[in-house]
Coordinates of C-alpha atoms and ligand atoms in Angstrom, one line a residue:
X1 CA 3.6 -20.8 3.5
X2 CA 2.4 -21.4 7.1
X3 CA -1.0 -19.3 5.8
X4 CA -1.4 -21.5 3.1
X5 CA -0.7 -24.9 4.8
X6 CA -2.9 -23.3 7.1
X7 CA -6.1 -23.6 4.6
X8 CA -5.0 -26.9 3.9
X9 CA -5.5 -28.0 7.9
X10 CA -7.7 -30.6 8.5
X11 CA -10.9 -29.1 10.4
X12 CA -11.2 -28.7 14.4
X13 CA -12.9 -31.8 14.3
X14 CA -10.3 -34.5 12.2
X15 CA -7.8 -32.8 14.4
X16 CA -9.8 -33.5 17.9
X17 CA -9.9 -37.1 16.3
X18 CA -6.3 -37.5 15.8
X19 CA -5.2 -40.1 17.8
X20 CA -7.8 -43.2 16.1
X21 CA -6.5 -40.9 12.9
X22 CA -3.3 -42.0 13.2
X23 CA -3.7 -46.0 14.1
X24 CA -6.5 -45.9 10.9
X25 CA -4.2 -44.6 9.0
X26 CA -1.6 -46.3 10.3
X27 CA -3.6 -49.3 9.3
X28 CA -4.8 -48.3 5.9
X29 CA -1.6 -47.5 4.8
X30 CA -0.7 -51.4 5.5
X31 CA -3.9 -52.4 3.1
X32 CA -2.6 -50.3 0.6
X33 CA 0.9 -51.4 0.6
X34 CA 0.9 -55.0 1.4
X35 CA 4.5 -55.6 0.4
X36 CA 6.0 -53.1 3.3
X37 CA 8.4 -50.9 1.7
X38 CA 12.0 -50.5 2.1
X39 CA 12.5 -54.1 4.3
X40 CA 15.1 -55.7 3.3
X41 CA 14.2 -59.0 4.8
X42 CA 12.0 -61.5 3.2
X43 CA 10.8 -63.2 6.6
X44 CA 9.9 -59.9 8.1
X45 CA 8.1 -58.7 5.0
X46 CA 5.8 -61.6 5.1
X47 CA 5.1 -61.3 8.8
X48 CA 4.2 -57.5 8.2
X49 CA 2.1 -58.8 5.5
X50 CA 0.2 -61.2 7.8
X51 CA -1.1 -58.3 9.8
X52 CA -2.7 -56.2 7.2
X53 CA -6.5 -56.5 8.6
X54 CA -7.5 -53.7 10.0
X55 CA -7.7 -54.0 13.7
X56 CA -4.9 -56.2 14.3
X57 CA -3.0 -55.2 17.2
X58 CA 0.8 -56.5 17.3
X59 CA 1.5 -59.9 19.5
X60 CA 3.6 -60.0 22.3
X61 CA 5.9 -62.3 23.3
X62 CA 7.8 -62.2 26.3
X63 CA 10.3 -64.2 25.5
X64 CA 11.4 -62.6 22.1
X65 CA 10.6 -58.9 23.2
X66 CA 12.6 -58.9 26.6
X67 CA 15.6 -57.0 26.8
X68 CA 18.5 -57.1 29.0
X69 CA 19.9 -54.9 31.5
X70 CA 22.2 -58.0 33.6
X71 CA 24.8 -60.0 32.7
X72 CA 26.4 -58.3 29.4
X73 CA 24.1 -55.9 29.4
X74 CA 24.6 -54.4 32.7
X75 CA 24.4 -50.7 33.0
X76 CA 28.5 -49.2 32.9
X77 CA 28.3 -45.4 33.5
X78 CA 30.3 -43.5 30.6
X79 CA 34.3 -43.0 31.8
X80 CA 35.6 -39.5 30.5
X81 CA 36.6 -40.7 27.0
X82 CA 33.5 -42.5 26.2
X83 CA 30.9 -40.5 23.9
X84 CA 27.7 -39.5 24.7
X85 CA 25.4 -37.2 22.8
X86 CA 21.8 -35.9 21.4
X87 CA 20.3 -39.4 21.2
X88 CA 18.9 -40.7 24.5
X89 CA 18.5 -44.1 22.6
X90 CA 22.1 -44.6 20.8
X91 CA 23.5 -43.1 24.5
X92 CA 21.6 -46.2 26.7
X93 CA 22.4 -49.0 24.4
X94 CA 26.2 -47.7 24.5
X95 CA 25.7 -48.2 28.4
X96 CA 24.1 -51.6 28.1
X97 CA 26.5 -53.2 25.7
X98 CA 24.0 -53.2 22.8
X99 CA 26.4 -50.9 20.9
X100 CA 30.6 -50.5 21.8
X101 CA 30.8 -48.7 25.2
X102 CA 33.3 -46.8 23.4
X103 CA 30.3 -44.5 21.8
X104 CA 32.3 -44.9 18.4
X105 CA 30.3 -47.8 15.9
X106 CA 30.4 -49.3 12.7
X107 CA 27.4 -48.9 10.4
X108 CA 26.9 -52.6 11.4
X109 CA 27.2 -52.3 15.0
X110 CA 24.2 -49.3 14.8
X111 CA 21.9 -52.0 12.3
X112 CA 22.3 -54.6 14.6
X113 CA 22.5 -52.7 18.2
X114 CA 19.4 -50.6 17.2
X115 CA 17.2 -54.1 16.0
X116 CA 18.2 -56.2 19.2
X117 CA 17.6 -53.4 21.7
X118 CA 14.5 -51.3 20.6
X119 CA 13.3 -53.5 17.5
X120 CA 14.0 -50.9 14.7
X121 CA 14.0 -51.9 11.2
X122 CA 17.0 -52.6 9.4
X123 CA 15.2 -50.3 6.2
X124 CA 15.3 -47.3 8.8
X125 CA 18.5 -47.9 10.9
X126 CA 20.1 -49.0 7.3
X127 CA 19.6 -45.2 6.4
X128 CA 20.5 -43.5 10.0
X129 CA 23.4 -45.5 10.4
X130 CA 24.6 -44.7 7.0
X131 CA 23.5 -40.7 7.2
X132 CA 25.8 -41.0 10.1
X133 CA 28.9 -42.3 8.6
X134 CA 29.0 -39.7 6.1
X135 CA 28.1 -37.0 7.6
X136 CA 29.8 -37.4 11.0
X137 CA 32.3 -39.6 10.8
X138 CA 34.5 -41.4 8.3
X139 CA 31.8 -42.9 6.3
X140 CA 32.1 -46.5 8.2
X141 CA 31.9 -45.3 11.5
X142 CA 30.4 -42.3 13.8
X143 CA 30.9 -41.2 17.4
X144 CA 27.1 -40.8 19.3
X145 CA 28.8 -37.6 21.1
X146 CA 31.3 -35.4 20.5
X147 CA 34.7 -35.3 18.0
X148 CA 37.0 -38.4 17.8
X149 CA 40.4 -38.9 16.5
X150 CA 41.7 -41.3 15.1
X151 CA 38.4 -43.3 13.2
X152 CA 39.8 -45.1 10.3
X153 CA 40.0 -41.8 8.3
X154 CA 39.0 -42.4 5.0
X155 CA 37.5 -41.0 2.5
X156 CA 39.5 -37.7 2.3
X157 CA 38.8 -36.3 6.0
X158 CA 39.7 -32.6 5.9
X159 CA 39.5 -32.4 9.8
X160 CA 38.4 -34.4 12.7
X161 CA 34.5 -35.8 12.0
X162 CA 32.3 -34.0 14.4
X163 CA 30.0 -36.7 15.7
X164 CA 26.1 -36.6 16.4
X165 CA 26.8 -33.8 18.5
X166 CA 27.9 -31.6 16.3
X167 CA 25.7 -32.4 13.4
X168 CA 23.3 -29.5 13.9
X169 CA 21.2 -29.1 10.8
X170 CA 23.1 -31.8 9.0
X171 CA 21.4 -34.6 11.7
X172 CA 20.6 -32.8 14.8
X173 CA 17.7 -30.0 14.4
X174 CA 15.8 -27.2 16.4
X175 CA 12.6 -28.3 18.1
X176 CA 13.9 -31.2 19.7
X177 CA 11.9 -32.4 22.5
X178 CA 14.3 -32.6 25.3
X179 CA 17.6 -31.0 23.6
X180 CA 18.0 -27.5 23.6
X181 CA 17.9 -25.2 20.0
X182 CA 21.5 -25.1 19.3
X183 CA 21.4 -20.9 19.2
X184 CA 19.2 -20.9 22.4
X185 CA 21.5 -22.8 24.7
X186 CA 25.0 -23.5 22.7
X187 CA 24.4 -26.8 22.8
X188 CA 22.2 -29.1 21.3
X189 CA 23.2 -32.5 23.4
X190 CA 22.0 -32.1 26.7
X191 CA 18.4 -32.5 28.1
X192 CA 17.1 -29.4 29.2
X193 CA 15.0 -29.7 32.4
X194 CA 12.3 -27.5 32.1
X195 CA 11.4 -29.1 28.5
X196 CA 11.9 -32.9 30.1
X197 CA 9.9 -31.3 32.7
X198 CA 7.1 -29.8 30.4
X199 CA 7.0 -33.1 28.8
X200 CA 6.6 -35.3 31.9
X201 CA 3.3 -33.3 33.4
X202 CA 1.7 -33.6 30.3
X203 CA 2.1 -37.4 30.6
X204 CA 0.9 -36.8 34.3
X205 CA -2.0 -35.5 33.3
X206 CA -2.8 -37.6 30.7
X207 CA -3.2 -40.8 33.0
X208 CA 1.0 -41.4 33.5
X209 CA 1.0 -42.1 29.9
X210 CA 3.3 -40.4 27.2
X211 CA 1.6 -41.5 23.9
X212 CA 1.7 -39.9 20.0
X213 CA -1.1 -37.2 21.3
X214 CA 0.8 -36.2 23.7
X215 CA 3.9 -36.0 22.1
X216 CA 2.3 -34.1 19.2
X217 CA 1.2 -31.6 21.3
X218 CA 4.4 -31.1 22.9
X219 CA 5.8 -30.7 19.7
X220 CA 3.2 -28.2 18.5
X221 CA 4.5 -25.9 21.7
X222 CA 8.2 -26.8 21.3
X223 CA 7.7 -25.7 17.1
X224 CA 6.4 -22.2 19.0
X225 CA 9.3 -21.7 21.2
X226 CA 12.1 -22.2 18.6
X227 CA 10.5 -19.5 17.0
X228 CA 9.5 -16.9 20.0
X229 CA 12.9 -17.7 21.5
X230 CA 15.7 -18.7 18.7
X231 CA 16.9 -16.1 16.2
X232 CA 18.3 -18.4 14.4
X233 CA 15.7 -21.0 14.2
X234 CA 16.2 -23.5 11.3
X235 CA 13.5 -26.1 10.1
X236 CA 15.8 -27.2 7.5
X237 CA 14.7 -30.2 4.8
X238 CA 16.3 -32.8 6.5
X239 CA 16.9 -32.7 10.0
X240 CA 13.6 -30.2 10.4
X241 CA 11.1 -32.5 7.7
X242 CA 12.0 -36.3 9.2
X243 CA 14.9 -36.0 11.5
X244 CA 13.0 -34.5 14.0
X245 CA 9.7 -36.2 13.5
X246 CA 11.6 -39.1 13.9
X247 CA 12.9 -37.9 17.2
X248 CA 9.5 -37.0 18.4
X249 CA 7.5 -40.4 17.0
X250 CA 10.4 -42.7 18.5
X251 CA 10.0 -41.6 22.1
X252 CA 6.5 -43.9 22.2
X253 CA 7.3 -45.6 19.6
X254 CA 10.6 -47.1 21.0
X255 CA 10.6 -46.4 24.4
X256 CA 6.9 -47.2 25.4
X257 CA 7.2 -50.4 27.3
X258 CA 5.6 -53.3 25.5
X259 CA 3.2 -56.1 27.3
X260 CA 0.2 -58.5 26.3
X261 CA -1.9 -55.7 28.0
X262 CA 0.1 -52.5 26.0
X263 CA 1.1 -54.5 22.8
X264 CA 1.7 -51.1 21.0
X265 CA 3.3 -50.2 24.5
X266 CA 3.1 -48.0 27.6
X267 CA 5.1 -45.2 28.0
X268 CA 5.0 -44.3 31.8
X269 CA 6.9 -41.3 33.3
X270 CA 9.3 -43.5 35.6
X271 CA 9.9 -45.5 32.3
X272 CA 11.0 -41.8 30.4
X273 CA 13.3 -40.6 33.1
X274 CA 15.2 -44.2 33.0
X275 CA 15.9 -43.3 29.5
X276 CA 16.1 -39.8 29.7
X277 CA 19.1 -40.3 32.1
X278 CA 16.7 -38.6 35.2
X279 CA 16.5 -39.4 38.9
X280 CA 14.6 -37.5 41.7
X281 CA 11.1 -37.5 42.5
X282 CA 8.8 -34.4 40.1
X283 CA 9.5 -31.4 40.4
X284 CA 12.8 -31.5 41.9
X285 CA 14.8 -33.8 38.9
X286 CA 18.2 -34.3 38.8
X287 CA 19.6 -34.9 35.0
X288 CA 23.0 -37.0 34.7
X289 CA 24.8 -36.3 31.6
X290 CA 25.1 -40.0 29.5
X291 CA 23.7 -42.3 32.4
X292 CA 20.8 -43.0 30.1
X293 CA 19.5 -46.6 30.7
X294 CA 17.3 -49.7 30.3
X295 CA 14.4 -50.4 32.8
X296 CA 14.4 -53.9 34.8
X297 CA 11.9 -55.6 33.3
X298 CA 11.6 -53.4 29.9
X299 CA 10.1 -55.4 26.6
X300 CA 10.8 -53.7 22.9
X301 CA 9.1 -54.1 19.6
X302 CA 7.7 -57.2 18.6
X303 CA 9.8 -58.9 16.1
X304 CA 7.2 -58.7 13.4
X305 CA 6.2 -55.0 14.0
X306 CA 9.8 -53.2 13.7
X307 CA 9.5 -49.9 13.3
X308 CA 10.3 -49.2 9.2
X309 CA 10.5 -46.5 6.8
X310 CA 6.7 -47.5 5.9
X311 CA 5.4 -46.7 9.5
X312 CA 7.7 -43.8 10.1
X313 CA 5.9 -42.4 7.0
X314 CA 2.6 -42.8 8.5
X315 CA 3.4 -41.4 11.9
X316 CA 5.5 -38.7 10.0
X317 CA 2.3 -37.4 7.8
X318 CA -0.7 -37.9 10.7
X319 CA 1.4 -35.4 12.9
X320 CA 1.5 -32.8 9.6
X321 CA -1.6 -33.5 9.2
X322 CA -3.0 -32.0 12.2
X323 CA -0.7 -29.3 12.5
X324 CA 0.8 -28.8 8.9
X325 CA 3.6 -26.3 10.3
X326 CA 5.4 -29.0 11.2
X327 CA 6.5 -29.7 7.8
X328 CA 7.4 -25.6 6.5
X329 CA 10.8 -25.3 5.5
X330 CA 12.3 -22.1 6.7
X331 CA 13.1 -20.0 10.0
X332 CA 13.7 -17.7 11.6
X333 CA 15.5 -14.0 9.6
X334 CA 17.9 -13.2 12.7
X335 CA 14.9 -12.0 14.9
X336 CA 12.7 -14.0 16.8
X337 CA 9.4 -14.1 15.9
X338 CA 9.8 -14.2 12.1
X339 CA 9.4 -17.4 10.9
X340 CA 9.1 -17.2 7.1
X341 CA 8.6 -20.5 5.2
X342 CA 9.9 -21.4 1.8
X343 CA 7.9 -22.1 -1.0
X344 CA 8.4 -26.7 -1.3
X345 CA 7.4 -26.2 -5.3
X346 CA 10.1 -22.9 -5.3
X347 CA 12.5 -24.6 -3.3
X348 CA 11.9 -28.0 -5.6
X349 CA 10.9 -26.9 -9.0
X350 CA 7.7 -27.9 -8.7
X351 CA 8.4 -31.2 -8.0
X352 CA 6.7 -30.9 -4.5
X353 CA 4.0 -28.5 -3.3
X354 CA 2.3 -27.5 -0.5
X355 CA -0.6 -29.7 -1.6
X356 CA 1.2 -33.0 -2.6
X357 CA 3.6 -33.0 0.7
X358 CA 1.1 -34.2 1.9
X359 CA -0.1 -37.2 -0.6
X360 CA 1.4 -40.7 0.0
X361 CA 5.0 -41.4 1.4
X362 CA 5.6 -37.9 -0.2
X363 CA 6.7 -36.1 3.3
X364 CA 9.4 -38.3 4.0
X365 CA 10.0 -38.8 -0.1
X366 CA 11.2 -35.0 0.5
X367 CA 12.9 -35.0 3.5
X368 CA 15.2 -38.1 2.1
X369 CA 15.5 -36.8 -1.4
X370 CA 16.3 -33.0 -0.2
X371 CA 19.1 -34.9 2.2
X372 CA 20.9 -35.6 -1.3
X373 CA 20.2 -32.5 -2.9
X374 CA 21.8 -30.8 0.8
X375 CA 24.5 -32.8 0.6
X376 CA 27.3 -30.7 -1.7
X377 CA 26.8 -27.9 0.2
X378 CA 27.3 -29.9 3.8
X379 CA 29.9 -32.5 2.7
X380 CA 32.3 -29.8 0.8
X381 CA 33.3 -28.4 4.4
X382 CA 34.0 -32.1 5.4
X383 CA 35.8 -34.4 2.8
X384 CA 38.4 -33.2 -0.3
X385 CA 36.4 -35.3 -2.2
X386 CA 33.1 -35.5 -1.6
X387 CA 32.7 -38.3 -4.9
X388 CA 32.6 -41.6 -2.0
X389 CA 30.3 -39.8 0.1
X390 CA 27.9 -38.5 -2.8
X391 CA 27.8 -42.7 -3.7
X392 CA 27.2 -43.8 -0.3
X393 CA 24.6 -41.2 0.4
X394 CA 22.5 -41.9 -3.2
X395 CA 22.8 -45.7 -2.7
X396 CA 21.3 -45.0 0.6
X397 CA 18.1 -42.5 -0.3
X398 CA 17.4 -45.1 -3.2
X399 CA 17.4 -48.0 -1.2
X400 CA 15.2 -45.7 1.5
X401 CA 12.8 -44.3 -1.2
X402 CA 12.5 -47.9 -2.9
X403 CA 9.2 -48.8 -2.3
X404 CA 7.3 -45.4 -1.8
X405 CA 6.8 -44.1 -5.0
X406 CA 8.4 -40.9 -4.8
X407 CA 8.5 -38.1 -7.1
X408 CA 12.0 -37.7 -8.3
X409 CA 14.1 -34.6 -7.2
X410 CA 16.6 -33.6 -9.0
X411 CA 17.5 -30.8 -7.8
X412 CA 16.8 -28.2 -4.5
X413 CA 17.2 -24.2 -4.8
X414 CA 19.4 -24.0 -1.8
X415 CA 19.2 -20.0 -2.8
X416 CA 15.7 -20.1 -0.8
X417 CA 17.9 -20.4 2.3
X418 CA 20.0 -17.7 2.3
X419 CA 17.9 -15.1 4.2
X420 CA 18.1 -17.9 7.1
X421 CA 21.2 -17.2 9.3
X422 CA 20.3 -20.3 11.0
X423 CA 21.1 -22.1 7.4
X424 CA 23.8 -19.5 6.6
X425 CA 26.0 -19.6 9.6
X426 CA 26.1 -23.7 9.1
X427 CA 27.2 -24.3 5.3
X428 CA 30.2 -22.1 4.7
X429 CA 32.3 -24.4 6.9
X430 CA 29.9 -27.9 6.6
X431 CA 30.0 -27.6 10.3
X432 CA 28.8 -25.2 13.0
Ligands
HEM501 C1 21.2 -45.5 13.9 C2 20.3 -45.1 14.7 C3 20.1 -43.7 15.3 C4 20.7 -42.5 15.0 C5 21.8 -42.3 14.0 C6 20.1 -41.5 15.8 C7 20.5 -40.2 15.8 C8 19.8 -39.2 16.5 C9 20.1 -37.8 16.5 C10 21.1 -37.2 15.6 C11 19.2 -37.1 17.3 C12 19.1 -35.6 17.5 C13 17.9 -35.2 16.7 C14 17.3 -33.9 17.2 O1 17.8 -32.8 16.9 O2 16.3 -34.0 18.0 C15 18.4 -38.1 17.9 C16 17.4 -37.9 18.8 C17 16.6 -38.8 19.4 N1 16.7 -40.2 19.2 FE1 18.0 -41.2 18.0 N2 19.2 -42.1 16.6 C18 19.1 -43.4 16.3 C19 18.3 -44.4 16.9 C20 17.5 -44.2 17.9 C21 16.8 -45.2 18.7 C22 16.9 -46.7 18.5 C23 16.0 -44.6 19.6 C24 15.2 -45.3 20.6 C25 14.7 -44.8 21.7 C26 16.2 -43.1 19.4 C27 15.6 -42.1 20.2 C28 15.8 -40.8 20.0 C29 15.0 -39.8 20.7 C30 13.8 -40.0 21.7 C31 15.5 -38.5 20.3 C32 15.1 -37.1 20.8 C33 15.9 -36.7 21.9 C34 15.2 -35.5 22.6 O3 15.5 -34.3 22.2 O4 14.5 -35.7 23.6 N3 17.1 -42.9 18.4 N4 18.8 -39.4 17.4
NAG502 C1 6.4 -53.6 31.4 O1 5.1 -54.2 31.5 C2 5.1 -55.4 32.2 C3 3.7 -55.9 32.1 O2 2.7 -55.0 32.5 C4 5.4 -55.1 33.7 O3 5.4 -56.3 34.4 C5 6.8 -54.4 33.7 O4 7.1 -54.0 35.0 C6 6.8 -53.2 32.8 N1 8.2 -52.7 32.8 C7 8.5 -51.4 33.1 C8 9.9 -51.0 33.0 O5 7.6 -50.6 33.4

């Protein structure tokens, strides 16, 4: 498949252009859809739909886009039973109040911590919050680290839910910028230096700015080194095809800090280590497991440019654009170095192809549709009935897919994964 995607690669040339690509079609894709997809609220939608001519940059406004590290919101380091995990985001708002300090939340507590302290959209944190529940935790509630006890244990629990932590390949993927490949490092929750590292020079060089171009090429190497280095490397339909994008686009997207010079935000290095839990001066950093936190003086989103399904599409699509391995299902056979990619229209029926993965909202169409189609095989390990979780899960994707004029899947070959230990390994138990 990567030989194929590979004729379908834009030419040297649209890829040099890649970063006006992305705000163009960042901002096409808003004239095309001026109803934006997927948000739930009326008010927001019609503030979205006030900024559809091209070359509007988001306001900013102080006031509304300030967020707070005193008072309430004061840094509290982690104490040994508090939870901490993969998610550099979820970890600082646990430290700053904006979710429980516990590292255990509701599906509410995640909508509403996730829109007050980085201005995500309800559409998008409706769908990771809920993704969450059900597949590591009870389906109200997760843990942001490791295993808990104790949650309210419904739905027919056969053990104790695993948490973010341990959600690799059901959540948390390979090819994660700071996070180590599961198989590489046996464990997929902690920053690894020399990749935080890696990533901070190339900001360095680019002007003390980490922005989408950056980030994408960063994510072009890391794609490389899961497969020179990780036997059992994994780009699997839903953690590999918009988990991880996500991951990637939300480092500027979210953490960038936002001003009436930067309105789409500045993402400086001192800015990244904050969040990235990092102190010392380059080269000699020192990385503090959970201590993740909020900058003085940091602004988020503007309220009426949350980040939404809608725009992680667009972000999701320019970086497989430019380099369409990014979006090849499939892995490594047990060896390094032998990346093999599935077939989409084998793997789908036809339903989605090489071609048409990349048409429309169709990337991230796949990557929620294929998290249904997953699901059997990943819930069967976890609940004796997996009928409440199967509901939760379908509401979910259809309330995510609403507006983006997806194909419909009805089913995925999960057959086409079982020359991938990195699969394998994962689904007989539904955990790893
Ligand atoms: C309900 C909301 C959220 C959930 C359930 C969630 C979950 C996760 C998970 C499971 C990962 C690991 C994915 C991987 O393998 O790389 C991850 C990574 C990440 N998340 Fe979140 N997240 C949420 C919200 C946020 C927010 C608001 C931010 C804002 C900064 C954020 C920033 C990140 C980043 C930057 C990574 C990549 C970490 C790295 O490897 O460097 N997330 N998240
Ligand atoms: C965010 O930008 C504003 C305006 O440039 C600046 O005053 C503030 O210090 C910046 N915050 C951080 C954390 O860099």
């Amino acid at each position: 498949m990567l030989t194929k995607l590979a004729v379908l690669a834009l030419s040297a040339q649209q890829i040099s252009a890649f970063p006006s690509l992305l705000s163009e079609a960042f901002l096409n894709k808003r004239n095309a859809d001026p109803a934006p997809a997927g948000s739930p609220c009326p008010h927001m939608a019609a503030e979205l739909a006030k900024r559809q001519a091209p070359g509007v940059t988001p306001p900013f406004n102080a006031a509304e886009q300030y967020v707070s590290n005193v008072g309430a919101n004061q840094f509290v380091a982690p104490g040994p039973t508090d939870q901490r995990g993969p998610c550099p985001g979820l970890n600082a708002m646990a430290n700053h109040g904006y979710l429980p300090h516990s590292g255990v939340g509701t599906i509410n507590d995640f909508i509403t911590g996730t829109q007050t302290a980085f201005g995500m959209g309800p559409d998008l944190a409706s769908f990771l919050a809920v993704y969450g529940a059900i597949f590591d935790g009870d389906l109200t509630s997760y843990s942001i680290g490791g295993p808990v006890a104790g949650l309210l244990n419904l739905g027919g629990l056969l053990g104790t839910p695993q948490g973010l932590s341990g959600s690799h390949n059901k959540y948390e993927g390979d090819v994660s910028p700071t996070r180590g490949d599961l198989y590489e490092y046996g464990n997929d929750y902690l920053v690894q230096l020399s990749q935080f590292t890696a990533l901070y020079e190339l900001g360095q060089q680019n002007g003390d700015s980490i922005d989408l171009n950056v980030l994408t090429n960063y994510r072009v190497t890391r794609f490389q080194q899961s497969i020179s280095n990780n036997p059992y490397f994994f780009n699997a339909p839903f953690s590999g095809v918009l988990a991880s994008p996500a991951a990637w686009s939300f480092i500027y997207r979210f953490m960038a800090n936002k001003s009436s010079e930067y309105p789409e935000g500045l993402l400086t290095g001192d800015v990244l280590k904050s969040f990235y839990s990092i102190t010392g001066d380059y080269p000699n950093f020192k990385y503090t497991p959970g201590y993740e936190s909020f900058p003085n003086n940091w602004y988020k989103r503007n309220p009426v440019d949350y980040y939404t399904i809608p725009y992680l599409s667009v972000d999701t699509l320019a970086m497989a654009l430019a380099h369409p391995q990014f979006l090849s299902v499939g892995g490594n056979t047990g060896k390094t170095n032998t990346f093999t990619g599935v077939d989409p229209a084998a793997l789908t029926g036809g339903v989605f192809t090489a071609q048409n993965l990349l048409q429309g909202n169709n990337l991230v169409c796949f990557g929620f549709e294929a998290s249904l189609q997953e699901a059997p095989d990943l819930l069967s390990g976890l609940y004796s009935d997996i009928a409440a979780a199967i509901a939760a899960l379908t509401t979910a994707v259809n309330k995510a897919t609403a507006g983006l004029g997806c194909p419909k899947l009805s089913e995925i070959d999960t057959a086409q994964f079982s020359n991938y230990p990195g699969y394998t390994k994962l689904s007989k138990t539904g955990t790893y």
